[in-house]
Coordinates of C-alpha atoms and ligand atoms in Angstrom, one line a residue:
X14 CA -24.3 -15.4 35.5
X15 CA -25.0 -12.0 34.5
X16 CA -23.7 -10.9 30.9
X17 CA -19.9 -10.1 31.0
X18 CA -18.1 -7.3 29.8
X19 CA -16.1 -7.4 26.5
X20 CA -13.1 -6.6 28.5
X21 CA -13.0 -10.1 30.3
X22 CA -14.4 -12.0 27.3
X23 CA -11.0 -10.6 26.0
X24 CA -9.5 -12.8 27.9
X25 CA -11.4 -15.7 28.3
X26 CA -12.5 -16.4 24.6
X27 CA -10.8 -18.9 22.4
X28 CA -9.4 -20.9 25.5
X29 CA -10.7 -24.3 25.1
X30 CA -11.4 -26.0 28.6
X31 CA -11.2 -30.3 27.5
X32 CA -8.2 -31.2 29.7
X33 CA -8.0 -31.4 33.3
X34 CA -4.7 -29.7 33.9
X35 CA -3.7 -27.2 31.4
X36 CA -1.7 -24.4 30.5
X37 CA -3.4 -20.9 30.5
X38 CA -2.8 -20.9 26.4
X39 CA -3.9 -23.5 24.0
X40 CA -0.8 -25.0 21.9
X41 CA 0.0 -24.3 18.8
X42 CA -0.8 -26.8 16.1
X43 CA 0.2 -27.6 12.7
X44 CA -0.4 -29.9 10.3
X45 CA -1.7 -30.9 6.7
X46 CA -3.1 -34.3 7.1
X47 CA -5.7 -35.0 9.4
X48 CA -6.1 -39.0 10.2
X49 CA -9.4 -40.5 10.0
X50 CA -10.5 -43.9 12.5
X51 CA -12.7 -45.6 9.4
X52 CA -13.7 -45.4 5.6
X53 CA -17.1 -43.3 6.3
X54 CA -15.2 -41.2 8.3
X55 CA -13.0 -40.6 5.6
X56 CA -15.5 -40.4 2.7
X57 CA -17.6 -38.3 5.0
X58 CA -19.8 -35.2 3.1
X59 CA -18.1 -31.8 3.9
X60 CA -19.8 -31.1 7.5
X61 CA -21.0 -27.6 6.9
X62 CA -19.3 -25.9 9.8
X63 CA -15.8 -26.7 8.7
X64 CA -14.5 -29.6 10.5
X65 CA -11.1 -30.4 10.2
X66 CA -10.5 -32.6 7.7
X67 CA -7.5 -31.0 5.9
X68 CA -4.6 -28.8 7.0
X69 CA -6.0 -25.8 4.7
X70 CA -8.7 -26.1 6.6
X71 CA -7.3 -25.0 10.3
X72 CA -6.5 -26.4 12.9
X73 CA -7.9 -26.1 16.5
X74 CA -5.4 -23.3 16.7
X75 CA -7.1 -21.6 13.9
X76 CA -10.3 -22.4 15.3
X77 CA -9.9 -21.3 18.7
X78 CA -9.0 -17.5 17.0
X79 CA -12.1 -17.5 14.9
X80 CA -14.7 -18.6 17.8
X81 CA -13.1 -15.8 19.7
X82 CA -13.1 -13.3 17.4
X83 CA -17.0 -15.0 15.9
X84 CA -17.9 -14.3 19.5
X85 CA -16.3 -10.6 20.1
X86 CA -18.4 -9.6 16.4
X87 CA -21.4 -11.3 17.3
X88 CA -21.5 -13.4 14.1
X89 CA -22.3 -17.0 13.1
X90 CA -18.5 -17.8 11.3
X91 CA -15.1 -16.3 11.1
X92 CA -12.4 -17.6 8.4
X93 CA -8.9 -16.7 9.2
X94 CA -6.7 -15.4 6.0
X95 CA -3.1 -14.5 6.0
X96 CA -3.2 -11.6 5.6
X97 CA -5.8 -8.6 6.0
X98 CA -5.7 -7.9 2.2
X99 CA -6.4 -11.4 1.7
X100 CA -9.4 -11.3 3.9
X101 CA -10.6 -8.9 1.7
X102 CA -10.0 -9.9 -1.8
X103 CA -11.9 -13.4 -0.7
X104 CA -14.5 -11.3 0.7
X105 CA -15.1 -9.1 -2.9
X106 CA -14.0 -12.6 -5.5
X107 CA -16.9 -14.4 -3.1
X108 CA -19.5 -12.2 -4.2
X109 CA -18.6 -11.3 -7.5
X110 CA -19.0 -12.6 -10.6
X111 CA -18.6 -11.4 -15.0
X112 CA -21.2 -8.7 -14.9
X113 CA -21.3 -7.5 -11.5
X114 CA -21.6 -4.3 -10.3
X115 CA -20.3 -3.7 -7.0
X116 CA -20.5 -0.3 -4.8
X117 CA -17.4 0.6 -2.9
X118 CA -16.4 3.8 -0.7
X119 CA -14.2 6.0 -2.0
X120 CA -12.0 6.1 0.9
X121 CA -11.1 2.8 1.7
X122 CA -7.9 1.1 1.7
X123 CA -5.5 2.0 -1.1
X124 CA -4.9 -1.9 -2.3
X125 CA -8.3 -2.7 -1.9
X126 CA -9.2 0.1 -4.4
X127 CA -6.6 -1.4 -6.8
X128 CA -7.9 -5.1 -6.5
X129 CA -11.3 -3.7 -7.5
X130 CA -9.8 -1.4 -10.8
X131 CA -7.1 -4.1 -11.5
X132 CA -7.8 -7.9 -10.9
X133 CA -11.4 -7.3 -10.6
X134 CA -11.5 -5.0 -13.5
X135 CA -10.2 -7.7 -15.3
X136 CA -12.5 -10.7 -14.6
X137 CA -15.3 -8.3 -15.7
X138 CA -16.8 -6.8 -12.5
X139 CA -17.4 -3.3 -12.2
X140 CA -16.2 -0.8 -9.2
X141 CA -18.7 2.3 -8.4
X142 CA -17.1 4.0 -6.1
X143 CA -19.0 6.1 -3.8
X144 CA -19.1 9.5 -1.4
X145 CA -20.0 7.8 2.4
X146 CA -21.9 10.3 3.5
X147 CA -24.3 9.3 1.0
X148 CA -26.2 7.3 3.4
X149 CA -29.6 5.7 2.9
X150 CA -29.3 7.8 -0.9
X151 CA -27.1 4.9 -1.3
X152 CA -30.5 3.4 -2.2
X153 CA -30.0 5.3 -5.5
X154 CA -26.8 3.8 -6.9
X155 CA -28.4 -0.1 -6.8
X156 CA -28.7 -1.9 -9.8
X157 CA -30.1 -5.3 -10.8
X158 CA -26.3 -6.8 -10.4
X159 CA -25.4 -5.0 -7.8
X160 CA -23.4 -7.5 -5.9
X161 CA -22.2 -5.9 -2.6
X162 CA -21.5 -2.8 -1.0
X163 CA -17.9 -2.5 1.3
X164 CA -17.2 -0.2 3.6
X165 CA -14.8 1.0 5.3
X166 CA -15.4 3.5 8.6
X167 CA -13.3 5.5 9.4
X168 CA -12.1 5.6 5.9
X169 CA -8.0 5.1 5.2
X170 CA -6.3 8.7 6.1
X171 CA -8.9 11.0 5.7
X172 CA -11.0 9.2 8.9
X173 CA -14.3 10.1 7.8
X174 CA -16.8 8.2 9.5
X175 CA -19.8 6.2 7.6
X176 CA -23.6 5.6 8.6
X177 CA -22.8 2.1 8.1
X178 CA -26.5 1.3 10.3
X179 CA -28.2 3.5 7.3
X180 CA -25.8 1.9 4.3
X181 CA -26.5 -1.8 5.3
X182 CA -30.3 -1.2 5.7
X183 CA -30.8 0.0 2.5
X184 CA -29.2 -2.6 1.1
X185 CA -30.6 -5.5 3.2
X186 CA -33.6 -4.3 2.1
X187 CA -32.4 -4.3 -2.0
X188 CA -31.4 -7.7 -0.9
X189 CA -27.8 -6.5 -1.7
X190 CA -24.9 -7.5 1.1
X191 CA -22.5 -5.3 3.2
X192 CA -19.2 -5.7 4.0
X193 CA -17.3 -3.6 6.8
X194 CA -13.7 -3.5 7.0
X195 CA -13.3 -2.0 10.6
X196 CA -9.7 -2.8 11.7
X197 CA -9.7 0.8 12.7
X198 CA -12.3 0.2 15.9
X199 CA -11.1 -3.7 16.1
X200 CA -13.5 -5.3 17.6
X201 CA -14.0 -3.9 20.8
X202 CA -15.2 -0.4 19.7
X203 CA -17.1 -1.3 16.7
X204 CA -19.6 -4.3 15.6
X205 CA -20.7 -3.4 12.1
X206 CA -22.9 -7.0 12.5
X207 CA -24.5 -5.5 15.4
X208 CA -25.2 -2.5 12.8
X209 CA -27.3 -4.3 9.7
X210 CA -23.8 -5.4 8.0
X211 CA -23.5 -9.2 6.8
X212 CA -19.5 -9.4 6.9
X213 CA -16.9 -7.5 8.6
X214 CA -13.3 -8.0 8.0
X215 CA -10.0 -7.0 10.0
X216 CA -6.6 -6.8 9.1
X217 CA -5.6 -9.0 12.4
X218 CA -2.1 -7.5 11.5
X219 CA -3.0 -4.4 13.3
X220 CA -4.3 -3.9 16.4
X221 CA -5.1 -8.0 17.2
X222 CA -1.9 -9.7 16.9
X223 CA -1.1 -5.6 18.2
X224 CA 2.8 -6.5 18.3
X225 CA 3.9 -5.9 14.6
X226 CA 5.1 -9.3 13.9
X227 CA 2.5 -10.8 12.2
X228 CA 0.5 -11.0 9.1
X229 CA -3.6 -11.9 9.5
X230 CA -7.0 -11.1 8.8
X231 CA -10.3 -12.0 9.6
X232 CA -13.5 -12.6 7.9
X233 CA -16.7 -12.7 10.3
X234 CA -20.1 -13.4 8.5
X235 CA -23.7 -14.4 9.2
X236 CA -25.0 -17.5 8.6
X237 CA -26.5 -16.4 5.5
X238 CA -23.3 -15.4 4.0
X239 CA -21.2 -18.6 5.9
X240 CA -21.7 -21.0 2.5
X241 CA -20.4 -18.0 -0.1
X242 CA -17.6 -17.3 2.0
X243 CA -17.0 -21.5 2.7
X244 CA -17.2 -22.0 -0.8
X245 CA -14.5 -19.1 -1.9
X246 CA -12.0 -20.1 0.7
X247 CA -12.2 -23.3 -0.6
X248 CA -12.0 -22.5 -4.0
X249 CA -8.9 -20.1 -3.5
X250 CA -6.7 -22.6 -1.3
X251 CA -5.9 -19.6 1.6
X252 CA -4.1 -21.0 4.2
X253 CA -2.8 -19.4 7.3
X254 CA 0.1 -20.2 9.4
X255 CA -1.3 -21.7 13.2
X256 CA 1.9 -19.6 14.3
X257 CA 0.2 -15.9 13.3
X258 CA -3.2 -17.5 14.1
X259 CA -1.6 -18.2 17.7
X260 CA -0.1 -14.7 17.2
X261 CA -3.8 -13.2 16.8
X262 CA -5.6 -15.1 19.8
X263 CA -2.4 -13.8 22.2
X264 CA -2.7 -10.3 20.6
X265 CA -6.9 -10.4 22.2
X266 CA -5.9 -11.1 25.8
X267 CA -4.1 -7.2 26.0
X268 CA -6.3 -6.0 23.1
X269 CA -8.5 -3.4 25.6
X270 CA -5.3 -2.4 28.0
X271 CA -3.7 -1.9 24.7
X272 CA -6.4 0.5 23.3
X273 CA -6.9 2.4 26.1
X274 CA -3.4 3.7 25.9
X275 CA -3.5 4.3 22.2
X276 CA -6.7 6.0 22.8
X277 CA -5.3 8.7 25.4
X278 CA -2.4 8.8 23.6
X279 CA -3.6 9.5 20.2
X280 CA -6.0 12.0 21.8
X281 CA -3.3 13.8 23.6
X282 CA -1.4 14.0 20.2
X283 CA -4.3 15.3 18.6
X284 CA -4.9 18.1 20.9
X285 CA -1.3 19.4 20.6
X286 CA -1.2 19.6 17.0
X287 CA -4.7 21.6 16.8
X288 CA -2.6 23.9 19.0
X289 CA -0.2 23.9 16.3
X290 CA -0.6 27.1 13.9
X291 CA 1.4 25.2 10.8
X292 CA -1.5 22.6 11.2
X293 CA -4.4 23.1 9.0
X294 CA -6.6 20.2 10.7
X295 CA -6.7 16.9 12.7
X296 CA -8.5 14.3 10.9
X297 CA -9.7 12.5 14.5
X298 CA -13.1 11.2 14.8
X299 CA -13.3 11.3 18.7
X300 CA -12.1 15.3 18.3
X301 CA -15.4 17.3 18.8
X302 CA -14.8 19.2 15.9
X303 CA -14.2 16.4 13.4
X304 CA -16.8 16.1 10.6
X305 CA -17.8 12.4 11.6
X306 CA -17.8 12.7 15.2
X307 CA -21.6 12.8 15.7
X308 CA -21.7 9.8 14.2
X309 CA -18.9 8.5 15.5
X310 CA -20.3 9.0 19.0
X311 CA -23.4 7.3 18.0
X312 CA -21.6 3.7 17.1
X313 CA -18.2 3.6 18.6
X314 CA -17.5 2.7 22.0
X315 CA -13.4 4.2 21.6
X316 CA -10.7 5.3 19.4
X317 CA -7.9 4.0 18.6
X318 CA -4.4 5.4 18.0
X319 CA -4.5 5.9 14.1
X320 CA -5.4 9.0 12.9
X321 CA -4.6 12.3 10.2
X322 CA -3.3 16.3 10.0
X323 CA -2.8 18.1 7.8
X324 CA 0.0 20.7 7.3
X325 CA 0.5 24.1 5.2
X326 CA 1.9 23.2 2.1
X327 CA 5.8 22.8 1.8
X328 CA 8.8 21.8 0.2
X329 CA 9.3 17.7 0.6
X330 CA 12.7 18.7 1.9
X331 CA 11.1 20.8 4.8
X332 CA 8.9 17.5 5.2
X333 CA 11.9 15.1 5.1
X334 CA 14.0 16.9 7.5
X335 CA 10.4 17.2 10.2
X336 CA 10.0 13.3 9.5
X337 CA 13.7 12.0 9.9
X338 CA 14.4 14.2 12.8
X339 CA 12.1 12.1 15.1
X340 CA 13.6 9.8 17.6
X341 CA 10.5 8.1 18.6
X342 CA 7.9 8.0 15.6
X343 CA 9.2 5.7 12.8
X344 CA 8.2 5.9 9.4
X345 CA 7.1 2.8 7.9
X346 CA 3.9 0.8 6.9
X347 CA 1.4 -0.7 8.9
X348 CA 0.2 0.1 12.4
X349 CA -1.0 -1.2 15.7
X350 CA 2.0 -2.7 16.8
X351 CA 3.5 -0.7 20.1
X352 CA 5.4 1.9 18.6
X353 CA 4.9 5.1 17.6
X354 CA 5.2 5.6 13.4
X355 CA 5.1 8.8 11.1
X356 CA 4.0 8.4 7.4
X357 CA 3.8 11.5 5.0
X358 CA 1.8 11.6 2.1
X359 CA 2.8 14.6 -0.1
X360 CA 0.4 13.7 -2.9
X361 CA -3.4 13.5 -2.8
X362 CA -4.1 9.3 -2.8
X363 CA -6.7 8.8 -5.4
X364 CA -10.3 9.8 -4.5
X365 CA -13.0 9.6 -7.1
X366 CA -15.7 11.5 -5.9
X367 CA -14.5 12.7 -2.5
X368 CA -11.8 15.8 -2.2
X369 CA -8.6 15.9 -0.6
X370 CA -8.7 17.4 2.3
X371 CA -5.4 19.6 2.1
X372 CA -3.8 21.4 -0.9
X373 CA -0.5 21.0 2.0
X374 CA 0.7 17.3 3.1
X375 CA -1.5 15.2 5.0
X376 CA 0.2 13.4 7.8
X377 CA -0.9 9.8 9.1
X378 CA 0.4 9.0 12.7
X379 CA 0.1 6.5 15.0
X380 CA 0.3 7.1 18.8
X381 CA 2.4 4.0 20.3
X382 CA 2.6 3.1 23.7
X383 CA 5.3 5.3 24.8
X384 CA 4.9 8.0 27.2
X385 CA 2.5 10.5 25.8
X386 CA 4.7 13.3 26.9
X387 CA 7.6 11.9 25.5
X388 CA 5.8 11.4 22.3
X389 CA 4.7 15.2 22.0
X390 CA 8.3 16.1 23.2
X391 CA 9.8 14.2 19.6
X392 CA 7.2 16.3 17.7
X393 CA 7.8 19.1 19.1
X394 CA 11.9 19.1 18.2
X395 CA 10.0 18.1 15.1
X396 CA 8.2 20.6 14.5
X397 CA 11.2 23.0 15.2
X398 CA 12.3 22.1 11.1
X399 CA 9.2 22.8 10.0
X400 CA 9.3 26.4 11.5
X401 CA 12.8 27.1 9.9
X402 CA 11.5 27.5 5.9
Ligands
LIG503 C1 -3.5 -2.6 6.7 C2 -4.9 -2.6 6.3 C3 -5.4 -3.6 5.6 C4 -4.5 -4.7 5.0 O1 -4.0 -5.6 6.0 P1 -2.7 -6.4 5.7 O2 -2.7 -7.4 6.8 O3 -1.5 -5.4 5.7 O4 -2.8 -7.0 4.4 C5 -6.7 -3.6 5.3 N1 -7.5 -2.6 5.7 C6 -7.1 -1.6 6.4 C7 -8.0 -0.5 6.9 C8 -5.7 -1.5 6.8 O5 -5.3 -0.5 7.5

């Protein structure tokens, strides 16, 4: 058979065919204790790829999530965490130790920034944090206990996209491993493994369960990296629920019908707010004129429906009344579910060693599923109260 799209592995993944007659979706199972037919089954060594032995461990709901999403990265082994955060934080305590050194981008994920400086911090490792664009000159921030290098492209609000192909080689090479936290792309517009990187990480809360009513993330490593990672999960007792598990393999089967909606969508946002003369810049990597976009073109198949802009500077109230006269964009956290949402951040987030990219208030929106004329409708009566001060 010739080699299929990702589009229809999408929705064939993760389906396990052992009965005869089945449903189209595997059931959800739960349990803690796993029964065992004799003593040596019992007394059995850990089998290396995680068979199910305990509840913490998964169950074949769990595991039909993780060969589908192993399968959509291209890697050897994915562990399922409850959250995305937690995917991470097992990712960093996995390959850290007292004395480590590790090198992390300076735009990544608020709270993953603050597990490095806080918790980390604490049990002694060190946080470098670095510019992005630094490429292969990442070369010159190695040092002997340099433990990993994360990444995240694009970065958390600012969008800036990474040379993660030029990043990971340079450390494969210092024999130094990269993570990629690319919930952004999901799966289906980015592979970082396909790039040089050893891990890559989603929050599953996003995009893949896609329906805001989950929490989940996703660890998907190489074989190399498969015992580090066994050996933290074990060691740090995650468990997910088989319900958001279940949650995560459902959210997969409308992941690309999904996307290409955002896409548009977000797109069609984008453009009208360039128009906009209040609006200082889009941060949009698929927008020709974005600072990451050649790069952008290079690695990612799509976009999805998250992305920046910046506005002149004004009052908070002037902000407020924009923001709480929308009818269609809600403010709140998160994003990839199927609704539109609006967060302001008046503040610079801390940076390092990059800049802010406004002196105004940078905007994060995400384009839902509604109609995209509808959507640019709501900002435009929005915009109307940002024109009155
Ligand atoms: C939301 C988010 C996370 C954290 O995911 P949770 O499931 O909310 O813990 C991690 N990375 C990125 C880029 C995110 O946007």
């Amino acid at each position: 058979m010739p080699s299929r799209q990702i589009e229809t592995d999408l929705v064939h993944l993760g389906r396990p065919h052992s009965e005869g007659r089945r449903f189209v979706n595997p059931a959800v199972q739960r349990g803690s204790t796993v029964l065992f037919q004799t003593l040596d089954d019992l007394i059995a060594p850990e089998d290396p790829f995680g068979s199910l032995r305990y509840g913490r461990q998964g169950t074949p709901t769990h595991r039909a999530f993780e060969d589908a999403i192993t399968q959509l990265e291209h890697g050897y082994r994915t562990f399922t965490a409850p959250s995305g955060l937690a995917a991470i934080t097992l990712v960093l305590t996995a390959y850290t130790s007292a004395g480590s050194h590790i090198l992390v981008s300076d735009n990544v994920y608020s709270p993953t920034r603050d597990f490095c400086t806080g918790m980390l911090a604490r049990f002694g490792v060190e946080t470098e944090f670095f510019n992005p664009a630094l490429g292969e000159d990442i070369k010159t921030r190695f040092r002997k206990n340099t433990a990993i290098v994360f990444l995240e492209s694009p970065g958390s609000l600012t969008f800036e996209v990474t040379d993660v192909s030029a990043i990971a080689h340079m450390a494969r090479q210092a024999g130094i491993v990269t993570a990629v936290d690319n919930t952004w792309a999901t799966p289906l517009f980015f592979q970082p493994l396909q790039h040089g990187a050893d891990i890559v990480i989603h929050a599953a809360t996003k995009y893949i369960v896609g329906h805001a009513d989950g929490m989940l993330g996703t660890v998907t490593v190489t074989e190399a990296c498969e015992p580090a990672l066994r050996r933290a999960a074990y060691q740090s007792g995650i468990a997910t629920g088989p319900e958001d598990a279940y949650l995560g393999l459902r959210g997969l089967r409308t992941l690309s019908a999904r996307l290409a909606r955002h896409q548009e969508t977000g797109l069609t946002l984008a453009r009208w707010l360039q128009a906009q003369p209040l609006v200082t810049a889009v941060l949009h990597p698929a927008l020709p004129e974005a600072s990451g976009h050649a790069l952008w073109k290079r690695d990612f198949t799509g976009a999805s429906g998250l992305f920046s802009f910046c506005l002149k500077p004004m009052r908070r109230e002037t902000v407020a009344a924009f923001a709480e006269s929308l009818q269609l964009f809600g403010m709140g956290f998160s994003w990839g579910g199927f609704e539109s949402l609006i967060t302001p951040e008046l503040k610079p987030r801390s940076r390092s060693v990059m800049a802010w990219p406004t002196d105004g208030v940078l905007v994060r929106l995400h384009a839902g599923l509604e109609n995209a004329q509808d959507l640019v409708s709501d900002l435009e009566q929005g915009f109307a109260h940002l024109r009155q001060t």
